[in-house]
Amino acid sequence: MKAVLLAGGLGTRISEESHLKPKPMIEIGGRPILWHIMKMYAAHGVNDFIICLGYKGYVIKEYFANYFLHMSDVTFDMANNRMEVHHRHAEPWRVTLVDTGESTLTGGRLRRVQEYLEPGQPFCFTYGDGVADLDMAAQFAFHRAHGCQATVTAVQPPGRYGALVRNGDVVAGFEEKPRGDGGWINGGFFVLQPEVIDLIEGDATPWEAEPMQRLARSGQLHAFEHAGFWQPMDTLREKSFLEELWQSGQAPWKCW
C-alpha cells in the first residue's frame, strides 16, 4: 500500500517557523513531523510514500536527497576528497516527491499525483502536520471489510481549556482538557480507492469539500472511529506540546 502525504501548504498559523521551511519540516525531537508520520506508517508496513510538494518544496527535496548522510556516521577526508560512511541508519522507504503547485488546494494536490498510484489498489492519504496512536492495521481491515471507496478517521478533539467539576455552585474538582462536545471530526488518515480522484475537478478543489460531500451523499464514505491520541500541529503552542511529549519519552504516536 502507498501513502500520499500533503506537504505543500503555507502553514500561516505557525508562521514563526514556517516562514523558513514548510510546516511538515518543523521538527519534533530533532526530526521533521513529516518523518514522524512516515515512521508511523512504516511501523504498519507502509514504506512507499508520495509526498505532495508546494511551498518551499525544495527544502523537502534536499532533506531526502541527503537523508542517508543525515542518518549515518561519516568521516570526511578533506585532503583526499573522500567520504567514508561508518554506521548506516537509513529507512527502507521509497519516496516520490511531486511538485503539485504552490497555491494548489488539497484535492488538487491529490489529483496531481494520480499517475503515481496503482489502479484498483487502495492507498493512504493524510496531512503532513498531525500524529496519532492510530491502529492502522485495524483501519486497513475496516476499509477492506466495508468495500466502499473511502474511509476517514473520525476523532474527538480535546478541549482547549480545563473544565470545572461542580456540584451546584460548589467546585468539586478540575478536569484537565476534557473531550470536546462529543462531536466527531475529520482527523485525516484516510484510506481511499483510486477512483475517488475522479471526483476532484482541478487545482482549486479542496478535498474536504465537494469530493468528500459527494462520497458521503452516495454512501461511499465510512468513518473509522479513533478514540485514542490525536494531535495536529497548527500552532506554536501545539508544536511545544508535542515536543514536551517527545522529550518526556511518552509520545503516544511513537509505535516504532
PDB file of N, CA and C in Angstrom, residues 95-159:
ATOM      1  N   VAL A  95      10.495   6.994  -1.662  1.00  0.00           N
ATOM      2  CA  VAL A  95       9.867   8.307  -1.515  1.00  0.00           C
ATOM      3  C   VAL A  95       9.816   9.018  -2.870  1.00  0.00           C
ATOM      4  N   THR A  96       8.610   9.320  -3.325  1.00  0.00           N
ATOM      5  CA  THR A  96       8.405  10.065  -4.569  1.00  0.00           C
ATOM      6  C   THR A  96       7.966  11.474  -4.215  1.00  0.00           C
ATOM      7  N   LEU A  97       8.743  12.463  -4.640  1.00  0.00           N
ATOM      8  CA  LEU A  97       8.458  13.866  -4.345  1.00  0.00           C
ATOM      9  C   LEU A  97       7.898  14.532  -5.588  1.00  0.00           C
ATOM     10  N   VAL A  98       6.683  15.084  -5.473  1.00  0.00           N
ATOM     11  CA  VAL A  98       5.980  15.629  -6.633  1.00  0.00           C
ATOM     12  C   VAL A  98       5.635  17.090  -6.391  1.00  0.00           C
ATOM     13  N   ASP A  99       6.081  17.968  -7.286  1.00  0.00           N
ATOM     14  CA  ASP A  99       5.724  19.384  -7.199  1.00  0.00           C
ATOM     15  C   ASP A  99       4.279  19.541  -7.641  1.00  0.00           C
ATOM     16  N   THR A 100       3.380  19.834  -6.698  1.00  0.00           N
ATOM     17  CA  THR A 100       1.954  19.941  -7.014  1.00  0.00           C
ATOM     18  C   THR A 100       1.455  21.382  -7.029  1.00  0.00           C
ATOM     19  N   GLY A 101       2.382  22.345  -7.067  1.00  0.00           N
ATOM     20  CA  GLY A 101       1.986  23.750  -7.174  1.00  0.00           C
ATOM     21  C   GLY A 101       1.904  24.444  -5.833  1.00  0.00           C
ATOM     22  N   GLU A 102       2.274  25.698  -5.804  1.00  0.00           N
ATOM     23  CA  GLU A 102       2.328  26.425  -4.536  1.00  0.00           C
ATOM     24  C   GLU A 102       0.956  26.800  -4.008  1.00  0.00           C
ATOM     25  N   SER A 103      -0.007  27.080  -4.884  1.00  0.00           N
ATOM     26  CA  SER A 103      -1.329  27.519  -4.444  1.00  0.00           C
ATOM     27  C   SER A 103      -2.412  26.459  -4.641  1.00  0.00           C
ATOM     28  N   THR A 104      -2.041  25.261  -5.035  1.00  0.00           N
ATOM     29  CA  THR A 104      -2.998  24.180  -5.248  1.00  0.00           C
ATOM     30  C   THR A 104      -3.632  23.771  -3.923  1.00  0.00           C
ATOM     31  N   LEU A 105      -4.938  23.482  -3.935  1.00  0.00           N
ATOM     32  CA  LEU A 105      -5.635  23.058  -2.725  1.00  0.00           C
ATOM     33  C   LEU A 105      -5.509  21.536  -2.545  1.00  0.00           C
ATOM     34  N   THR A 106      -6.000  21.052  -1.415  1.00  0.00           N
ATOM     35  CA  THR A 106      -5.729  19.673  -1.019  1.00  0.00           C
ATOM     36  C   THR A 106      -6.211  18.643  -2.049  1.00  0.00           C
ATOM     37  N   GLY A 107      -7.405  18.835  -2.583  1.00  0.00           N
ATOM     38  CA  GLY A 107      -7.900  17.904  -3.595  1.00  0.00           C
ATOM     39  C   GLY A 107      -7.082  17.963  -4.869  1.00  0.00           C
ATOM     40  N   GLY A 108      -6.725  19.180  -5.266  1.00  0.00           N
ATOM     41  CA  GLY A 108      -5.915  19.351  -6.464  1.00  0.00           C
ATOM     42  C   GLY A 108      -4.563  18.678  -6.339  1.00  0.00           C
ATOM     43  N   ARG A 109      -3.983  18.723  -5.154  1.00  0.00           N
ATOM     44  CA  ARG A 109      -2.690  18.058  -4.947  1.00  0.00           C
ATOM     45  C   ARG A 109      -2.829  16.548  -5.127  1.00  0.00           C
ATOM     46  N   LEU A 110      -3.896  15.990  -4.576  1.00  0.00           N
ATOM     47  CA  LEU A 110      -4.117  14.558  -4.732  1.00  0.00           C
ATOM     48  C   LEU A 110      -4.314  14.205  -6.208  1.00  0.00           C
ATOM     49  N   ARG A 111      -5.055  15.018  -6.926  1.00  0.00           N
ATOM     50  CA  ARG A 111      -5.282  14.748  -8.350  1.00  0.00           C
ATOM     51  C   ARG A 111      -3.964  14.764  -9.139  1.00  0.00           C
ATOM     52  N   ARG A 112      -3.053  15.638  -8.744  1.00  0.00           N
ATOM     53  CA  ARG A 112      -1.790  15.769  -9.483  1.00  0.00           C
ATOM     54  C   ARG A 112      -0.845  14.578  -9.301  1.00  0.00           C
ATOM     55  N   VAL A 113      -1.075  13.756  -8.289  1.00  0.00           N
ATOM     56  CA  VAL A 113      -0.201  12.590  -8.097  1.00  0.00           C
ATOM     57  C   VAL A 113      -0.877  11.296  -8.542  1.00  0.00           C
ATOM     58  N   GLN A 114      -1.990  11.396  -9.228  1.00  0.00           N
ATOM     59  CA  GLN A 114      -2.762  10.218  -9.633  1.00  0.00           C
ATOM     60  C   GLN A 114      -1.922   9.210 -10.412  1.00  0.00           C
ATOM     61  N   GLU A 115      -1.043   9.698 -11.269  1.00  0.00           N
ATOM     62  CA  GLU A 115      -0.261   8.797 -12.125  1.00  0.00           C
ATOM     63  C   GLU A 115       0.710   7.921 -11.338  1.00  0.00           C
ATOM     64  N   TYR A 116       0.990   8.279 -10.093  1.00  0.00           N
ATOM     65  CA  TYR A 116       1.928   7.503  -9.285  1.00  0.00           C
ATOM     66  C   TYR A 116       1.241   6.434  -8.437  1.00  0.00           C
ATOM     67  N   LEU A 117      -0.089   6.340  -8.537  1.00  0.00           N
ATOM     68  CA  LEU A 117      -0.851   5.358  -7.777  1.00  0.00           C
ATOM     69  C   LEU A 117      -1.138   4.129  -8.629  1.00  0.00           C
ATOM     70  N   GLU A 118      -1.363   3.007  -7.968  1.00  0.00           N
ATOM     71  CA  GLU A 118      -1.650   1.762  -8.664  1.00  0.00           C
ATOM     72  C   GLU A 118      -3.151   1.651  -8.919  1.00  0.00           C
ATOM     73  N   PRO A 119      -3.578   1.428 -10.159  1.00  0.00           N
ATOM     74  CA  PRO A 119      -5.007   1.281 -10.465  1.00  0.00           C
ATOM     75  C   PRO A 119      -5.630   0.148  -9.649  1.00  0.00           C
ATOM     76  N   GLY A 120      -6.770   0.452  -9.040  1.00  0.00           N
ATOM     77  CA  GLY A 120      -7.505  -0.564  -8.301  1.00  0.00           C
ATOM     78  C   GLY A 120      -6.992  -0.863  -6.908  1.00  0.00           C
ATOM     79  N   GLN A 121      -5.872  -0.265  -6.530  1.00  0.00           N
ATOM     80  CA  GLN A 121      -5.279  -0.548  -5.222  1.00  0.00           C
ATOM     81  C   GLN A 121      -5.561   0.587  -4.239  1.00  0.00           C
ATOM     82  N   PRO A 122      -6.060   0.265  -3.046  1.00  0.00           N
ATOM     83  CA  PRO A 122      -6.295   1.319  -2.051  1.00  0.00           C
ATOM     84  C   PRO A 122      -4.980   1.973  -1.630  1.00  0.00           C
ATOM     85  N   PHE A 123      -5.073   3.209  -1.192  1.00  0.00           N
ATOM     86  CA  PHE A 123      -3.889   3.923  -0.713  1.00  0.00           C
ATOM     87  C   PHE A 123      -4.256   4.772   0.489  1.00  0.00           C
ATOM     88  N   CYS A 124      -3.255   5.144   1.260  1.00  0.00           N
ATOM     89  CA  CYS A 124      -3.439   6.022   2.414  1.00  0.00           C
ATOM     90  C   CYS A 124      -3.259   7.470   1.968  1.00  0.00           C
ATOM     91  N   PHE A 125      -3.917   8.365   2.671  1.00  0.00           N
ATOM     92  CA  PHE A 125      -3.861   9.787   2.337  1.00  0.00           C
ATOM     93  C   PHE A 125      -3.996  10.574   3.632  1.00  0.00           C
ATOM     94  N   THR A 126      -3.052  11.490   3.884  1.00  0.00           N
ATOM     95  CA  THR A 126      -3.144  12.264   5.119  1.00  0.00           C
ATOM     96  C   THR A 126      -2.434  13.595   4.985  1.00  0.00           C
ATOM     97  N   TYR A 127      -2.593  14.411   6.011  1.00  0.00           N
ATOM     98  CA  TYR A 127      -1.967  15.726   6.084  1.00  0.00           C
ATOM     99  C   TYR A 127      -0.569  15.580   6.700  1.00  0.00           C
ATOM    100  N   GLY A 128       0.319  16.507   6.360  1.00  0.00           N
ATOM    101  CA  GLY A 128       1.692  16.420   6.829  1.00  0.00           C
ATOM    102  C   GLY A 128       1.944  17.150   8.120  1.00  0.00           C
ATOM    103  N   ASP A 129       0.940  17.232   9.010  1.00  0.00           N
ATOM    104  CA  ASP A 129       1.130  18.027  10.226  1.00  0.00           C
ATOM    105  C   ASP A 129       0.395  17.469  11.443  1.00  0.00           C
ATOM    106  N   GLY A 130       0.102  16.172  11.440  1.00  0.00           N
ATOM    107  CA  GLY A 130      -0.615  15.621  12.582  1.00  0.00           C
ATOM    108  C   GLY A 130      -0.181  14.203  12.885  1.00  0.00           C
ATOM    109  N   VAL A 131      -0.241  13.823  14.169  1.00  0.00           N
ATOM    110  CA  VAL A 131       0.156  12.491  14.602  1.00  0.00           C
ATOM    111  C   VAL A 131      -0.935  11.886  15.474  1.00  0.00           C
ATOM    112  N   ALA A 132      -0.918  10.560  15.574  1.00  0.00           N
ATOM    113  CA  ALA A 132      -1.920   9.854  16.373  1.00  0.00           C
ATOM    114  C   ALA A 132      -1.380   8.474  16.718  1.00  0.00           C
ATOM    115  N   ASP A 133      -1.973   7.850  17.736  1.00  0.00           N
ATOM    116  CA  ASP A 133      -1.631   6.454  18.051  1.00  0.00           C
ATOM    117  C   ASP A 133      -2.647   5.534  17.375  1.00  0.00           C
ATOM    118  N   LEU A 134      -2.851   5.783  16.106  1.00  0.00           N
ATOM    119  CA  LEU A 134      -3.873   5.102  15.317  1.00  0.00           C
ATOM    120  C   LEU A 134      -3.481   3.653  15.032  1.00  0.00           C
ATOM    121  N   ASP A 135      -4.434   2.743  15.205  1.00  0.00           N
ATOM    122  CA  ASP A 135      -4.233   1.337  14.845  1.00  0.00           C
ATOM    123  C   ASP A 135      -4.506   1.210  13.347  1.00  0.00           C
ATOM    124  N   MET A 136      -3.470   1.421  12.551  1.00  0.00           N
ATOM    125  CA  MET A 136      -3.650   1.436  11.101  1.00  0.00           C
ATOM    126  C   MET A 136      -4.024   0.066  10.547  1.00  0.00           C
ATOM    127  N   ALA A 137      -3.517  -0.997  11.167  1.00  0.00           N
ATOM    128  CA  ALA A 137      -3.878  -2.335  10.702  1.00  0.00           C
ATOM    129  C   ALA A 137      -5.383  -2.550  10.825  1.00  0.00           C
ATOM    130  N   ALA A 138      -5.956  -2.096  11.941  1.00  0.00           N
ATOM    131  CA  ALA A 138      -7.405  -2.214  12.126  1.00  0.00           C
ATOM    132  C   ALA A 138      -8.152  -1.329  11.130  1.00  0.00           C
ATOM    133  N   GLN A 139      -7.595  -0.151  10.846  1.00  0.00           N
ATOM    134  CA  GLN A 139      -8.227   0.743   9.872  1.00  0.00           C
ATOM    135  C   GLN A 139      -8.207   0.128   8.474  1.00  0.00           C
ATOM    136  N   PHE A 140      -7.079  -0.466   8.074  1.00  0.00           N
ATOM    137  CA  PHE A 140      -6.991  -1.101   6.759  1.00  0.00           C
ATOM    138  C   PHE A 140      -8.004  -2.241   6.656  1.00  0.00           C
ATOM    139  N   ALA A 141      -8.129  -3.036   7.724  1.00  0.00           N
ATOM    140  CA  ALA A 141      -9.088  -4.144   7.723  1.00  0.00           C
ATOM    141  C   ALA A 141     -10.518  -3.620   7.639  1.00  0.00           C
ATOM    142  N   PHE A 142     -10.801  -2.529   8.339  1.00  0.00           N
ATOM    143  CA  PHE A 142     -12.121  -1.900   8.301  1.00  0.00           C
ATOM    144  C   PHE A 142     -12.464  -1.440   6.886  1.00  0.00           C
ATOM    145  N   HIS A 143     -11.483  -0.836   6.214  1.00  0.00           N
ATOM    146  CA  HIS A 143     -11.709  -0.361   4.850  1.00  0.00           C
ATOM    147  C   HIS A 143     -11.998  -1.529   3.904  1.00  0.00           C
ATOM    148  N   ARG A 144     -11.235  -2.589   4.022  1.00  0.00           N
ATOM    149  CA  ARG A 144     -11.472  -3.753   3.162  1.00  0.00           C
ATOM    150  C   ARG A 144     -12.840  -4.372   3.430  1.00  0.00           C
ATOM    151  N   ALA A 145     -13.243  -4.392   4.696  1.00  0.00           N
ATOM    152  CA  ALA A 145     -14.495  -5.047   5.081  1.00  0.00           C
ATOM    153  C   ALA A 145     -15.724  -4.316   4.547  1.00  0.00           C
ATOM    154  N   HIS A 146     -15.728  -2.976   4.580  1.00  0.00           N
ATOM    155  CA  HIS A 146     -16.940  -2.281   4.115  1.00  0.00           C
ATOM    156  C   HIS A 146     -17.009  -2.198   2.595  1.00  0.00           C
ATOM    157  N   GLY A 147     -15.900  -2.324   1.907  1.00  0.00           N
ATOM    158  CA  GLY A 147     -15.912  -2.436   0.459  1.00  0.00           C
ATOM    159  C   GLY A 147     -16.299  -1.190  -0.306  1.00  0.00           C
ATOM    160  N   CYS A 148     -16.329  -0.055   0.364  1.00  0.00           N
ATOM    161  CA  CYS A 148     -16.678   1.200  -0.313  1.00  0.00           C
ATOM    162  C   CYS A 148     -15.413   1.975  -0.687  1.00  0.00           C
ATOM    163  N   GLN A 149     -15.601   3.205  -1.200  1.00  0.00           N
ATOM    164  CA  GLN A 149     -14.489   3.916  -1.817  1.00  0.00           C
ATOM    165  C   GLN A 149     -13.595   4.666  -0.844  1.00  0.00           C
ATOM    166  N   ALA A 150     -14.106   5.010   0.334  1.00  0.00           N
ATOM    167  CA  ALA A 150     -13.320   5.891   1.201  1.00  0.00           C
ATOM    168  C   ALA A 150     -13.567   5.627   2.679  1.00  0.00           C
ATOM    169  N   THR A 151     -12.485   5.730   3.452  1.00  0.00           N
ATOM    170  CA  THR A 151     -12.544   5.657   4.914  1.00  0.00           C
ATOM    171  C   THR A 151     -11.873   6.909   5.467  1.00  0.00           C
ATOM    172  N   VAL A 152     -12.545   7.560   6.401  1.00  0.00           N
ATOM    173  CA  VAL A 152     -11.962   8.709   7.082  1.00  0.00           C
ATOM    174  C   VAL A 152     -11.832   8.382   8.558  1.00  0.00           C
ATOM    175  N   THR A 153     -10.740   8.795   9.169  1.00  0.00           N
ATOM    176  CA  THR A 153     -10.569   8.604  10.604  1.00  0.00           C
ATOM    177  C   THR A 153     -11.353   9.679  11.344  1.00  0.00           C
ATOM    178  N   ALA A 154     -12.273   9.247  12.187  1.00  0.00           N
ATOM    179  CA  ALA A 154     -13.090  10.170  12.976  1.00  0.00           C
ATOM    180  C   ALA A 154     -12.495  10.278  14.378  1.00  0.00           C
ATOM    181  N   VAL A 155     -12.284  11.503  14.834  1.00  0.00           N
ATOM    182  CA  VAL A 155     -11.679  11.719  16.155  1.00  0.00           C
ATOM    183  C   VAL A 155     -12.499  12.741  16.931  1.00  0.00           C
ATOM    184  N   GLN A 156     -12.331  12.710  18.240  1.00  0.00           N
ATOM    185  CA  GLN A 156     -12.929  13.712  19.118  1.00  0.00           C
ATOM    186  C   GLN A 156     -11.801  14.553  19.701  1.00  0.00           C
ATOM    187  N   PRO A 157     -11.654  15.788  19.232  1.00  0.00           N
ATOM    188  CA  PRO A 157     -10.527  16.603  19.701  1.00  0.00           C
ATOM    189  C   PRO A 157     -10.681  16.998  21.155  1.00  0.00           C
ATOM    190  N   PRO A 158      -9.570  17.133  21.867  1.00  0.00           N
ATOM    191  CA  PRO A 158      -9.652  17.584  23.260  1.00  0.00           C
ATOM    192  C   PRO A 158     -10.051  19.044  23.325  1.00  0.00           C
ATOM    193  N   GLY A 159     -10.656  19.426  24.443  1.00  0.00           N
ATOM    194  CA  GLY A 159     -10.962  20.832  24.647  1.00  0.00           C
ATOM    195  C   GLY A 159      -9.681  21.622  24.845  1.00  0.00           C
TER     196      GLY A 159
END
